[in-house]
Short mmCIF file of C-alpha atoms in Angstrom, two decimals:
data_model
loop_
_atom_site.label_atom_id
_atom_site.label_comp_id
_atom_site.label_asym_id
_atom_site.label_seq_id
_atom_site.Cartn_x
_atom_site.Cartn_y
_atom_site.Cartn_z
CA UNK A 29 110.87 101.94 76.97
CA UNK A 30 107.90 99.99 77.95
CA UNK A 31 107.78 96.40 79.18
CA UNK A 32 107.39 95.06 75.70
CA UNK A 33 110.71 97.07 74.75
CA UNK A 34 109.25 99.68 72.41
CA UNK A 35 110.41 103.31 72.64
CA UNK A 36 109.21 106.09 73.59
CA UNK A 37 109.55 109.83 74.22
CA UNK A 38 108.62 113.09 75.98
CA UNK A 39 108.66 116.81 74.65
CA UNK A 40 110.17 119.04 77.30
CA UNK A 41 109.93 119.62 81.07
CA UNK A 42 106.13 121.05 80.63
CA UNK A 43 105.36 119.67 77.31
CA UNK A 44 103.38 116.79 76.32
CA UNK A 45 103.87 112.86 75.65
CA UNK A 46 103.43 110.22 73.14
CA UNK A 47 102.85 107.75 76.54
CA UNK A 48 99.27 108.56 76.70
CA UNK A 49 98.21 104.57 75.49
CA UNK A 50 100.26 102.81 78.17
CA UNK A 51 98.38 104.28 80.81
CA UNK A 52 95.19 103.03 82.45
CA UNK A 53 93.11 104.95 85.18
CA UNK A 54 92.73 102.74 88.88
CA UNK A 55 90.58 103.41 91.62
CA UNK A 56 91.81 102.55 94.88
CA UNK A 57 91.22 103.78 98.47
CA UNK A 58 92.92 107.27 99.43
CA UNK A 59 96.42 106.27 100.49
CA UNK A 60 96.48 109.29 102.99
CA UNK A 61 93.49 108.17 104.04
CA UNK A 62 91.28 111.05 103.35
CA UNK A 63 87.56 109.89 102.68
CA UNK A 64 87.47 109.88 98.74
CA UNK A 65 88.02 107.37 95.95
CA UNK A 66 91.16 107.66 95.01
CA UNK A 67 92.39 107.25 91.28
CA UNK A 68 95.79 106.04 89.82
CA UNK A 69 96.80 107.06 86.65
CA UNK A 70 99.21 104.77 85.84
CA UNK A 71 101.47 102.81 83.56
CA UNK A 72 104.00 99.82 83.75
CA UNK A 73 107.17 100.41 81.79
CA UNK A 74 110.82 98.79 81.56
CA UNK A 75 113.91 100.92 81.80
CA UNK A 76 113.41 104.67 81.58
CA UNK A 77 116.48 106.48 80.80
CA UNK A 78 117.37 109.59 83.79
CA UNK A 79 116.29 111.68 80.46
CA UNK A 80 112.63 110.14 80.37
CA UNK A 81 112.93 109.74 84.13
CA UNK A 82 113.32 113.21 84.57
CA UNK A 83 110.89 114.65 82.23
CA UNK A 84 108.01 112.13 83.95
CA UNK A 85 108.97 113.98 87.26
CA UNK A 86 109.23 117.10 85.82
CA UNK A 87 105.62 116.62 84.81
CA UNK A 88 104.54 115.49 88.22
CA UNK A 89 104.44 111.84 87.85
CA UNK A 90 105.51 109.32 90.59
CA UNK A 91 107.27 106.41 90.63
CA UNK A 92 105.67 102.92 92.60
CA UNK A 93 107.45 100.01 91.62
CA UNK A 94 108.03 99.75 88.21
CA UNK A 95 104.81 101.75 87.12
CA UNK A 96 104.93 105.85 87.07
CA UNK A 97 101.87 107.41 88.33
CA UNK A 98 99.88 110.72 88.80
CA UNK A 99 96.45 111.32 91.11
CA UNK A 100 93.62 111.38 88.75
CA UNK A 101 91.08 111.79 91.84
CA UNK A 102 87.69 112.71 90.60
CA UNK A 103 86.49 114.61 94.10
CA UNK A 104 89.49 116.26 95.32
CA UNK A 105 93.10 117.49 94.12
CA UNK A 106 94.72 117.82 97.11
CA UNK A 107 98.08 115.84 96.28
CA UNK A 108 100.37 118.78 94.81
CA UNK A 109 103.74 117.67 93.50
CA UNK A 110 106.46 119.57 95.17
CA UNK A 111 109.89 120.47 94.53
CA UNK A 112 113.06 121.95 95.61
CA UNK A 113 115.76 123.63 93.80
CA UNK A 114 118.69 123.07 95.89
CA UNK A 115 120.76 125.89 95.17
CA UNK A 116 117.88 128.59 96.34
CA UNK A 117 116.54 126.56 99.63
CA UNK A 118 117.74 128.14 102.91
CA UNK A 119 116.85 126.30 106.41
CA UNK A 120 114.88 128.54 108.60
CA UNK A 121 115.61 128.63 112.60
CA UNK A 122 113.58 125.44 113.13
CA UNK A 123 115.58 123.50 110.41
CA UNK A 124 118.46 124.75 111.81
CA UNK A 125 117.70 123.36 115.31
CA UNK A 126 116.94 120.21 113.60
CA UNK A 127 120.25 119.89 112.19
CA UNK A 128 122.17 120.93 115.18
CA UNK A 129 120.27 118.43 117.42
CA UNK A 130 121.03 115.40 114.87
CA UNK A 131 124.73 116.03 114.63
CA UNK A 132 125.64 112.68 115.82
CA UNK A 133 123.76 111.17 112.59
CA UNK A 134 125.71 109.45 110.11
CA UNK A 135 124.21 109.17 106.72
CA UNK A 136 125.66 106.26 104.67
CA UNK A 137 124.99 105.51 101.04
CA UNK A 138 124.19 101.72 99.79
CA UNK A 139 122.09 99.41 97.65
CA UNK A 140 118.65 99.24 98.01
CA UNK A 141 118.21 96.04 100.54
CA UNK A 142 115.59 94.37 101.83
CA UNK A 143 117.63 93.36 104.65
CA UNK A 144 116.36 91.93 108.09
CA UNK A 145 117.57 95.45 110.13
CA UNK A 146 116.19 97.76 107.27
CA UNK A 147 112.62 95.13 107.38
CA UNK A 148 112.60 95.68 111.13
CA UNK A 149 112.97 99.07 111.16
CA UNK A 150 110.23 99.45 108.73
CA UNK A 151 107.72 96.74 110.42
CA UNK A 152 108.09 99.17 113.34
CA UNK A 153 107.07 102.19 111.34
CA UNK A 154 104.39 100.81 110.02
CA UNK A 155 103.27 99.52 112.78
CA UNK A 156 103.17 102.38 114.74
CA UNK A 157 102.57 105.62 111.96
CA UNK A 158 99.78 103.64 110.43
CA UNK A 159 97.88 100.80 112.88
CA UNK A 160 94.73 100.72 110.81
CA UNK A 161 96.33 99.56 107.76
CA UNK A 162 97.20 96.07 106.56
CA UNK A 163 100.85 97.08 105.33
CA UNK A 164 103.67 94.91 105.84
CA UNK A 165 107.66 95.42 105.16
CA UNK A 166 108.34 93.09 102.59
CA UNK A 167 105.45 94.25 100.67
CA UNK A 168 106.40 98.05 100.67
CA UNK A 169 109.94 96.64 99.44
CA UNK A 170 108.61 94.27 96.82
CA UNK A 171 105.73 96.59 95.69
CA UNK A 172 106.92 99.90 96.11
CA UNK A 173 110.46 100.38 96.23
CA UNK A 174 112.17 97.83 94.19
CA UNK A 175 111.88 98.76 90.62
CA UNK A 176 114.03 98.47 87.42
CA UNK A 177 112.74 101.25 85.70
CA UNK A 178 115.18 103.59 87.45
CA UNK A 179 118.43 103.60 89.72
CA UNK A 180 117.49 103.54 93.30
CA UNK A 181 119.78 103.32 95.92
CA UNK A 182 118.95 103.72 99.63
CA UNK A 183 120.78 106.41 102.52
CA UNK A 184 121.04 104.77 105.79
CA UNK A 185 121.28 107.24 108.73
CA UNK A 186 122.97 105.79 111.96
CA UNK A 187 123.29 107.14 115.61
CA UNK A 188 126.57 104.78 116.62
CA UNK A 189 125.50 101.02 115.18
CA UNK A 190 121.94 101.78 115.50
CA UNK A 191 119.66 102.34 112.67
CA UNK A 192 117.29 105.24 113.09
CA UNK A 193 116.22 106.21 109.26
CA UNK A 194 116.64 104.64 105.84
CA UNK A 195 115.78 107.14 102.69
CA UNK A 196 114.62 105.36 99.35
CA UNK A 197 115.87 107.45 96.35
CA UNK A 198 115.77 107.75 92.46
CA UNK A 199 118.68 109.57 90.97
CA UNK A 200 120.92 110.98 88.27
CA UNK A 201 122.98 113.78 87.94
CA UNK A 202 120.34 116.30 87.10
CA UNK A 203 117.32 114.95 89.39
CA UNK A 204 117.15 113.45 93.14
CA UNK A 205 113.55 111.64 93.69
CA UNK A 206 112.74 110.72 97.42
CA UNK A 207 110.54 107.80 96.68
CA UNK A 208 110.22 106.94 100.54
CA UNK A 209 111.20 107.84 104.25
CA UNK A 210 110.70 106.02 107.27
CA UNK A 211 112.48 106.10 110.98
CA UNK A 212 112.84 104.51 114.41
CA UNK A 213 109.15 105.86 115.83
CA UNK A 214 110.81 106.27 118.99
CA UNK A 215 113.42 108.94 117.52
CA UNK A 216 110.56 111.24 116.86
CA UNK A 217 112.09 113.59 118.99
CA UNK A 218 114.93 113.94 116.50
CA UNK A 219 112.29 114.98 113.40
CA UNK A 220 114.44 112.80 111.26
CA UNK A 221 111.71 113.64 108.24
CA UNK A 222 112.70 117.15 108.08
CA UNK A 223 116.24 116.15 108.90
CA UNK A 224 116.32 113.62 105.68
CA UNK A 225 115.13 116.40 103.65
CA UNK A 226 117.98 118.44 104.66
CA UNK A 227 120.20 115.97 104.19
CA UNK A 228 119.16 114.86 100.72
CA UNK A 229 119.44 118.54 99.73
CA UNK A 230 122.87 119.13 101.10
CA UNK A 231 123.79 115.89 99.10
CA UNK A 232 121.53 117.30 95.78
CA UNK A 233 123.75 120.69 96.16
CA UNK A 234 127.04 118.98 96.49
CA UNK A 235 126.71 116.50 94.11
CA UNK A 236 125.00 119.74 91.47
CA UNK A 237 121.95 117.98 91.16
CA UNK A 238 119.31 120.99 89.88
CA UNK A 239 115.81 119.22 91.28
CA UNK A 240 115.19 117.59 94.71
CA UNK A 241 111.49 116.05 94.27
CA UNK A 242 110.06 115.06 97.63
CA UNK A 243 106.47 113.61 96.21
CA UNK A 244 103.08 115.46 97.58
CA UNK A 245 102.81 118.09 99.32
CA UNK A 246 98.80 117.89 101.24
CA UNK A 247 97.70 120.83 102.72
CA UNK A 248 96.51 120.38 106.16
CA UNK A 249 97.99 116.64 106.26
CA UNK A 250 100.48 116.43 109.08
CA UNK A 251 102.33 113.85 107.20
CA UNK A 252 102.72 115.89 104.22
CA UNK A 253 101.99 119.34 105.08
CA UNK A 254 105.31 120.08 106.66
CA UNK A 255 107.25 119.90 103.62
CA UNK A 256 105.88 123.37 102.49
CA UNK A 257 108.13 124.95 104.87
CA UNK A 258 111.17 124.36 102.71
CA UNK A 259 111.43 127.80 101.30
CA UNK A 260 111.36 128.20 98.33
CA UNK A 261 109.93 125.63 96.86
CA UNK A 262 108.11 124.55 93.85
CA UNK A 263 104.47 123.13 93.23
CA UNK A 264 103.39 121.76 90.15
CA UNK A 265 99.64 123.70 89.71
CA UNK A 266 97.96 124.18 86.45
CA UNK A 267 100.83 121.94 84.06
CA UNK A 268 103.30 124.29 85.53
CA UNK A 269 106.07 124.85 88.62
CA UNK A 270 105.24 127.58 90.23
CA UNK A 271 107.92 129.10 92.65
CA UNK A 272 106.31 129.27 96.75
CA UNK A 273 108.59 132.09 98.51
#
C-alpha cells in the first residue's frame, strides 16, 4: 500500500511488479564513498505487508525510512545484494574465534528507541567510522531507521550494563532484514560486525526464519567486503540469487 492507501502487488520472489509508477530515480553522492554519482531508485509507500515486504527484498530492494530502494548507478554496479540462508551457513575458524571471544555478550531484544544511550553510542560511531561526513544520530534515527512501512525492532548487545552494539532489524517469520549495525569504536577488538551477523543468524535459525538479508555486499570495500565470508551465501546478480560456496 502506498502513502495514498492504494494497493498493490508483486508476482513471485524473481518475478516482476505493478510498483513500477511509484518510483522515481535520485542522484545523490556515493554513500560508500566511492567516486561516482550515485542513483536511488526509489519509492515512498505506507504499510507493506511481511508478504510485499518480503518479495521487495527478495528482489533486492532496500529499505531507508519509509521509502524501499535499489542502486540504479549509471557508472558502476558494485552494490550486490546479499543473503544468507540460515539453515546452510556454517562459521569458519575465524567466526568461531569471534564467538568464543564475545561470550560475555548479552543480546537483548526491544523497541526501536531513539534513546539518549543508543544516540550516544551512535554519535560515537559516526564520529569515529566516518569523520568526513556531516551525519548525526538523530538524523540516522529519524531518516533511516524509523519507518512504518515495516516492523522494526532493535537487538541491544551488552558486556555487564555497558552498551557495546545495537542491531536495527526488519522482520517476520519468513525474512530477517539487518537494516543497520553500529558499535562502541573502541570494542573493535571484539569484531562485533561479524559477531551481530552471527548472532542474527543463530536467532533467524531458531526462530525458522528461511532468509537473513544483510544489505550490500562491495567487493574490495572493507566495510562491506567482509560479509562474503559467510559461506554460503547468496548474491542477487542478473534478477537472480545465485548460491556463493
Amino acid at each position: 500500500m502506498d502513502e495514498n492507501g492504494n494497493s498493490f502487488s508483486t508476482d513471485g520472489e524473481g518475478g516482476k511488479s505493478n510498483v513500477g509508477h511509484y518510483f522515481v530515480d535520485v542522484a545523490a553522492r556515493c554513500p560508500y564513498g566511492l567516486d561516482q554519482k550515485a542513483v536511488y531508485h526509489q519509492g515512498i509507500f505506507g504499510w507493506l505487508d511481511d508478504a510485499i515486504m518480503g518479495k521487495f527484498l527478495a528482489q533486492g530492494y532496500r529499505r531507508n525510512g519509509n521509502s524501499m530502494y535499489t542502486m540504479h548507478c549509471p557508472d558502476c554496479s558494485l552494490c550486490v545484494p546479499i543473503r544468507l540462508r540460515p539453515e546452510k551457513f556454517r562459521p569458519n575458524r575465524n567466526q568461531r574465534r569471534v564467538l568464543k571471544k564475545n561470550r560475555d555478550v548479552t543480546a537483548g531484544i526491544a523497541p526501536l528507541t531513539m534513546s539518549r544511550e543508543n544516540l550516544n553510542l551512535l554519535e560515537s560511531f559516526l564520529t569515529t567510522r566516518f569523520p568526513e561526513s556531516n551525519n548525526h544520530a538523530e538524523g540516522y534515527y529519524t531518516g533511516f531507521f524509523i519507518t512504518t512501512i515495516a516492523r522494526c525492532f532493535e537487538i541491544r548487545y551488552r558486556v555487564d550494563d555497558q552498551l557495546v552494539g545495537v542491531a536495527v532489524v526488519d522482520a517476520s517469520f519468513g525474512w530477517l532484514n539487518a537494516v543497520y549495525f553500529y558499535f562502541d569504536p573502541q570494542q573493535s577488538w571484539r569484531s562485533l560486525g561479524t559477531y551481530n551477523i552471527l548472532y542474527l543468524n543463530n536467532f533467524c535459525k531458531n526462530q525458522k526464519i528461511d532468509y537473513l538479508y544483510l544489505g550490500y555486499w562491495i567487493k574490495d570495500l572493507p566495510g562491506m567486503d567482509y560479509k562474503k565470508r559467510f559461506r554460503p551465501h547468496e548474491l542477487f546478480v542478473d534478477g537472480e540469487w545465485q548460491e556463493q560456496q
